[in-house]
Amino acid sequence: KSYRPERQPFFGDLHVHTALSLDANLQGTRLRPVDSYRFARGERVDLPPYDSAGKAARSLALERPLDFLAVSDHAEFLGLVTTCLTPSLPGYDSATCVGYRSDPTVAFYSLNARIGELQGNASYSEPCPADNEYCGSAALSAWNEIKQAALGAQDTTDACRFSSFVAYEWSASPGTKNLHRNVIFRGQRVPPLPFGYFDGNQEEQ
């Protein structure tokens, strides 16, 4: 819609985690995808730490709103985080989820060790085994939240002041090597669920 021979710079962020990501969640993040888009568009949001009453110690707003944003939560553990925090879901009372809620520091290291498995060895495990479809219903709920947040943030008017992208992070860390990849879609036609390291251990997959 707009052509300038000298080109036009836009500013944004393509790597944002929310409370749906294991690492961010275990470190106290409570903001959801919709909150990330609110922040990107210039609104003030609360930040951890929170006191016993749930009151945030600080808040922050950008001096200049962004032009675009992609929430790229980890595909791995997308269902596990939701499972461990939702009493009605199968797996909530598993040893893994009890540890997730009672000792976040240990859970952070023990669960992230799973994405450190060598390529060819990494796979789903408790509380997300095959018999509960790898926490598929919980992952679907989280993925739908990500998609809806992106759809709601997109400025579809002619002004086109803000662009949002459905995205996720494929988070392989074999032998602690960082092979992470952000997968960003240009529209709302996306897979039913993100394809993570436990679904396929090779980048080409």
mmCIF file of C-alpha atoms in Angstrom:
data_model
loop_
_atom_site.group_PDB
_atom_site.id
_atom_site.type_symbol
_atom_site.label_atom_id
_atom_site.label_comp_id
_atom_site.label_asym_id
_atom_site.label_seq_id
_atom_site.Cartn_x
_atom_site.Cartn_y
_atom_site.Cartn_z
ATOM 1 C CA LYS A 1 0.000 0.000 0.000
ATOM 2 C CA SER A 2 2.944 2.302 0.610
ATOM 3 C CA TYR A 3 6.071 2.449 -1.563
ATOM 4 C CA ARG A 4 9.076 4.593 -0.732
ATOM 5 C CA PRO A 5 12.234 4.267 -2.834
ATOM 6 C CA GLU A 6 14.414 5.021 0.214
ATOM 7 C CA ARG A 7 12.587 2.282 2.149
ATOM 8 C CA GLN A 8 10.858 2.548 5.495
ATOM 9 C CA PRO A 9 12.071 0.999 8.768
ATOM 10 C CA PHE A 10 9.723 -0.802 11.136
ATOM 11 C CA PHE A 11 10.481 -1.894 14.675
ATOM 12 C CA GLY A 12 9.209 -4.939 16.506
ATOM 13 C CA ASP A 13 9.987 -8.144 18.354
ATOM 14 C CA LEU A 14 9.806 -11.699 16.973
ATOM 15 C CA HIS A 15 10.813 -13.572 20.118
ATOM 16 C CA VAL A 16 8.444 -13.060 23.052
ATOM 17 C CA HIS A 17 7.526 -15.594 25.745
ATOM 18 C CA THR A 18 4.477 -15.482 27.995
ATOM 19 C CA ALA A 19 3.113 -17.462 30.922
ATOM 20 C CA LEU A 20 2.444 -20.281 28.428
ATOM 21 C CA SER A 21 6.192 -20.982 28.124
ATOM 22 C CA LEU A 22 7.803 -23.259 30.683
ATOM 23 C CA ASP A 23 10.840 -21.082 31.380
ATOM 24 C CA ALA A 24 8.959 -17.788 31.648
ATOM 25 C CA ASN A 25 6.162 -19.348 33.711
ATOM 26 C CA LEU A 26 8.500 -20.947 36.239
ATOM 27 C CA GLN A 27 10.320 -17.631 36.649
ATOM 28 C CA GLY A 28 7.185 -15.779 37.641
ATOM 29 C CA THR A 29 5.777 -14.474 34.369
ATOM 30 C CA ARG A 30 1.996 -14.086 34.519
ATOM 31 C CA LEU A 31 1.376 -12.120 31.335
ATOM 32 C CA ARG A 32 -0.568 -13.926 28.631
ATOM 33 C CA PRO A 33 -0.261 -13.485 24.845
ATOM 34 C CA VAL A 34 -2.940 -10.796 24.796
ATOM 35 C CA ASP A 35 -0.964 -8.850 27.410
ATOM 36 C CA SER A 36 2.159 -9.008 25.259
ATOM 37 C CA TYR A 37 0.278 -7.383 22.402
ATOM 38 C CA ARG A 38 -1.144 -4.737 24.730
ATOM 39 C CA PHE A 39 2.402 -3.927 25.851
ATOM 40 C CA ALA A 40 3.713 -3.839 22.278
ATOM 41 C CA ARG A 41 0.994 -1.377 21.318
ATOM 42 C CA GLY A 42 1.912 0.988 24.125
ATOM 43 C CA GLU A 43 -0.165 -0.071 27.129
ATOM 44 C CA ARG A 44 1.330 -0.375 30.605
ATOM 45 C CA VAL A 45 1.610 -3.886 32.045
ATOM 46 C CA ASP A 46 2.545 -5.315 35.447
ATOM 47 C CA LEU A 47 5.779 -7.245 35.879
ATOM 48 C CA PRO A 48 7.070 -9.734 38.476
ATOM 49 C CA PRO A 49 7.776 -10.181 41.263
ATOM 50 C CA TYR A 50 4.300 -10.292 42.809
ATOM 51 C CA ASP A 51 3.505 -10.165 46.505
ATOM 52 C CA SER A 52 1.302 -12.659 48.388
ATOM 53 C CA ALA A 53 -1.789 -10.681 47.392
ATOM 54 C CA GLY A 54 -0.830 -10.848 43.710
ATOM 55 C CA LYS A 55 0.231 -7.204 43.476
ATOM 56 C CA ALA A 56 3.083 -6.547 41.058
ATOM 57 C CA ALA A 57 6.202 -4.818 42.325
ATOM 58 C CA ARG A 58 6.544 -2.768 39.150
ATOM 59 C CA SER A 59 4.953 -1.895 35.843
ATOM 60 C CA LEU A 60 6.298 -0.793 32.493
ATOM 61 C CA ALA A 61 5.192 0.890 29.269
ATOM 62 C CA LEU A 62 7.174 1.438 26.073
ATOM 63 C CA GLU A 63 8.168 4.994 25.215
ATOM 64 C CA ARG A 64 7.417 4.164 21.595
ATOM 65 C CA PRO A 65 4.928 1.428 20.668
ATOM 66 C CA LEU A 66 6.177 -1.294 18.331
ATOM 67 C CA ASP A 67 5.086 -1.755 14.735
ATOM 68 C CA PHE A 68 4.875 -5.556 14.890
ATOM 69 C CA LEU A 69 5.095 -8.470 17.315
ATOM 70 C CA ALA A 70 5.176 -12.256 17.296
ATOM 71 C CA VAL A 71 4.543 -14.199 20.495
ATOM 72 C CA SER A 72 6.788 -17.236 20.038
ATOM 73 C CA ASP A 73 6.138 -19.414 23.074
ATOM 74 C CA HIS A 74 7.981 -22.740 23.251
ATOM 75 C CA ALA A 75 6.200 -25.569 21.425
ATOM 76 C CA GLU A 76 7.715 -27.993 23.925
ATOM 77 C CA PHE A 77 5.779 -28.128 27.204
ATOM 78 C CA LEU A 78 2.967 -25.964 25.817
ATOM 79 C CA GLY A 79 0.519 -28.606 26.991
ATOM 80 C CA LEU A 80 2.479 -29.465 30.127
ATOM 81 C CA VAL A 81 2.338 -25.934 31.566
ATOM 82 C CA THR A 82 -1.431 -25.803 31.094
ATOM 83 C CA THR A 83 -1.834 -29.339 32.475
ATOM 84 C CA CYS A 84 0.188 -28.657 35.607
ATOM 85 C CA LEU A 85 -1.796 -25.507 36.387
ATOM 86 C CA THR A 86 -5.318 -26.779 35.615
ATOM 87 C CA PRO A 87 -6.768 -29.122 38.293
ATOM 88 C CA SER A 88 -9.349 -30.651 35.968
ATOM 89 C CA LEU A 89 -6.836 -31.951 33.423
ATOM 90 C CA PRO A 90 -5.346 -35.467 33.356
ATOM 91 C CA GLY A 91 -1.798 -35.312 34.680
ATOM 92 C CA TYR A 92 -2.381 -32.466 37.138
ATOM 93 C CA ASP A 93 -1.683 -34.793 40.091
ATOM 94 C CA SER A 94 1.371 -36.419 38.484
ATOM 95 C CA ALA A 95 4.708 -36.277 40.299
ATOM 96 C CA THR A 96 6.031 -33.944 37.603
ATOM 97 C CA CYS A 97 3.202 -31.460 38.039
ATOM 98 C CA VAL A 98 3.335 -31.602 41.833
ATOM 99 C CA GLY A 99 7.025 -30.743 41.586
ATOM 100 C CA TYR A 100 6.261 -28.032 39.033
ATOM 101 C CA ARG A 101 4.010 -26.255 41.509
ATOM 102 C CA SER A 102 5.982 -26.896 44.707
ATOM 103 C CA ASP A 103 9.582 -26.375 43.562
ATOM 104 C CA PRO A 104 9.812 -24.190 40.428
ATOM 105 C CA THR A 105 13.623 -24.038 40.476
ATOM 106 C CA VAL A 106 14.074 -27.824 40.385
ATOM 107 C CA ALA A 107 11.293 -28.127 37.816
ATOM 108 C CA PHE A 108 12.971 -25.518 35.627
ATOM 109 C CA TYR A 109 16.200 -27.511 35.382
ATOM 110 C CA SER A 110 14.738 -31.011 35.316
ATOM 111 C CA LEU A 111 12.187 -30.272 32.619
ATOM 112 C CA ASN A 112 14.537 -28.222 30.465
ATOM 113 C CA ALA A 113 16.973 -31.137 30.601
ATOM 114 C CA ARG A 114 14.503 -32.972 28.347
ATOM 115 C CA ILE A 115 15.149 -30.595 25.462
ATOM 116 C CA GLY A 116 18.864 -31.198 26.076
ATOM 117 C CA GLU A 117 18.467 -34.818 24.985
ATOM 118 C CA LEU A 118 20.433 -35.656 21.864
ATOM 119 C CA GLN A 119 18.694 -35.531 18.510
ATOM 120 C CA GLY A 120 17.014 -38.873 17.994
ATOM 121 C CA ASN A 121 16.417 -39.387 21.739
ATOM 122 C CA ALA A 122 14.167 -36.503 22.781
ATOM 123 C CA SER A 123 10.543 -37.491 23.308
ATOM 124 C CA TYR A 124 7.450 -36.738 25.342
ATOM 125 C CA SER A 125 7.215 -38.127 28.870
ATOM 126 C CA GLU A 126 5.088 -37.823 32.021
ATOM 127 C CA PRO A 127 2.672 -36.161 32.396
ATOM 128 C CA CYS A 128 2.312 -35.986 28.607
ATOM 129 C CA PRO A 129 2.662 -39.566 27.292
ATOM 130 C CA ALA A 130 0.860 -41.121 24.351
ATOM 131 C CA ASP A 131 -2.111 -42.308 26.426
ATOM 132 C CA ASN A 132 -3.230 -38.732 27.080
ATOM 133 C CA GLU A 133 -2.311 -37.671 23.545
ATOM 134 C CA TYR A 134 0.800 -35.857 24.772
ATOM 135 C CA CYS A 135 -1.288 -33.298 26.694
ATOM 136 C CA GLY A 136 -2.809 -32.486 23.318
ATOM 137 C CA SER A 137 -6.033 -30.916 24.581
ATOM 138 C CA ALA A 138 -4.096 -28.637 26.918
ATOM 139 C CA ALA A 139 -1.662 -27.687 24.150
ATOM 140 C CA LEU A 140 -4.588 -26.984 21.823
ATOM 141 C CA SER A 141 -6.109 -24.625 24.369
ATOM 142 C CA ALA A 142 -2.820 -22.719 24.673
ATOM 143 C CA TRP A 143 -2.274 -22.639 20.896
ATOM 144 C CA ASN A 144 -5.781 -21.274 20.357
ATOM 145 C CA GLU A 145 -5.046 -18.564 22.913
ATOM 146 C CA ILE A 146 -1.911 -17.599 20.989
ATOM 147 C CA LYS A 147 -3.791 -17.499 17.681
ATOM 148 C CA GLN A 148 -6.698 -15.474 19.045
ATOM 149 C CA ALA A 149 -4.380 -12.959 20.677
ATOM 150 C CA ALA A 150 -2.566 -12.397 17.380
ATOM 151 C CA LEU A 151 -5.835 -12.065 15.487
ATOM 152 C CA GLY A 152 -7.178 -9.555 17.992
ATOM 153 C CA ALA A 153 -4.058 -7.393 17.903
ATOM 154 C CA GLN A 154 -3.804 -7.084 14.117
ATOM 155 C CA ASP A 155 -4.763 -3.663 12.781
ATOM 156 C CA THR A 156 -6.873 -4.554 9.752
ATOM 157 C CA THR A 157 -7.757 -0.957 8.912
ATOM 158 C CA ASP A 158 -6.164 0.938 6.045
ATOM 159 C CA ALA A 159 -3.899 2.630 8.587
ATOM 160 C CA CYS A 160 -2.213 -0.729 9.316
ATOM 161 C CA ARG A 161 -0.536 0.688 12.420
ATOM 162 C CA PHE A 162 0.316 -2.691 13.939
ATOM 163 C CA SER A 163 1.034 -6.183 12.594
ATOM 164 C CA SER A 164 0.853 -9.396 14.606
ATOM 165 C CA PHE A 165 2.114 -12.853 13.676
ATOM 166 C CA VAL A 166 1.133 -16.314 14.878
ATOM 167 C CA ALA A 167 4.387 -17.997 15.879
ATOM 168 C CA TYR A 168 6.090 -20.530 18.123
ATOM 169 C CA GLU A 169 9.596 -21.647 19.041
ATOM 170 C CA TRP A 170 11.038 -25.070 18.163
ATOM 171 C CA SER A 171 13.435 -25.433 21.078
ATOM 172 C CA ALA A 172 16.046 -28.104 20.493
ATOM 173 C CA SER A 173 19.051 -27.964 22.834
ATOM 174 C CA PRO A 174 20.877 -31.257 22.216
ATOM 175 C CA GLY A 175 23.890 -31.503 24.507
ATOM 176 C CA THR A 176 23.110 -27.902 25.596
ATOM 177 C CA LYS A 177 23.655 -26.627 22.047
ATOM 178 C CA ASN A 178 21.148 -23.957 21.081
ATOM 179 C CA LEU A 179 19.379 -25.021 17.894
ATOM 180 C CA HIS A 180 16.232 -23.043 18.658
ATOM 181 C CA ARG A 181 14.192 -21.786 15.716
ATOM 182 C CA ASN A 182 11.316 -19.331 15.652
ATOM 183 C CA VAL A 183 8.574 -20.435 13.263
ATOM 184 C CA ILE A 184 6.546 -17.439 12.106
ATOM 185 C CA PHE A 185 3.428 -17.593 9.943
ATOM 186 C CA ARG A 186 2.352 -14.815 7.637
ATOM 187 C CA GLY A 187 -1.370 -15.355 8.256
ATOM 188 C CA GLN A 188 -3.943 -17.314 10.213
ATOM 189 C CA ARG A 189 -3.521 -20.520 8.163
ATOM 190 C CA VAL A 190 -1.391 -22.472 10.624
ATOM 191 C CA PRO A 191 -0.979 -26.101 11.774
ATOM 192 C CA PRO A 192 -3.483 -27.508 14.315
ATOM 193 C CA LEU A 193 -0.630 -27.591 16.864
ATOM 194 C CA PRO A 194 2.993 -26.382 16.908
ATOM 195 C CA PHE A 195 5.609 -28.942 15.865
ATOM 196 C CA GLY A 196 8.150 -29.125 18.702
ATOM 197 C CA TYR A 197 11.418 -30.911 19.442
ATOM 198 C CA PHE A 198 9.586 -33.888 20.919
ATOM 199 C CA ASP A 199 7.560 -34.255 17.702
ATOM 200 C CA GLY A 200 10.640 -34.141 15.485
ATOM 201 C CA ASN A 201 14.301 -33.892 16.522
ATOM 202 C CA GLN A 202 15.654 -32.465 13.247
ATOM 203 C CA GLU A 203 15.326 -28.869 12.055
ATOM 204 C CA GLU A 204 14.350 -29.966 8.542
ATOM 205 C CA GLN A 205 11.257 -31.720 9.871
#
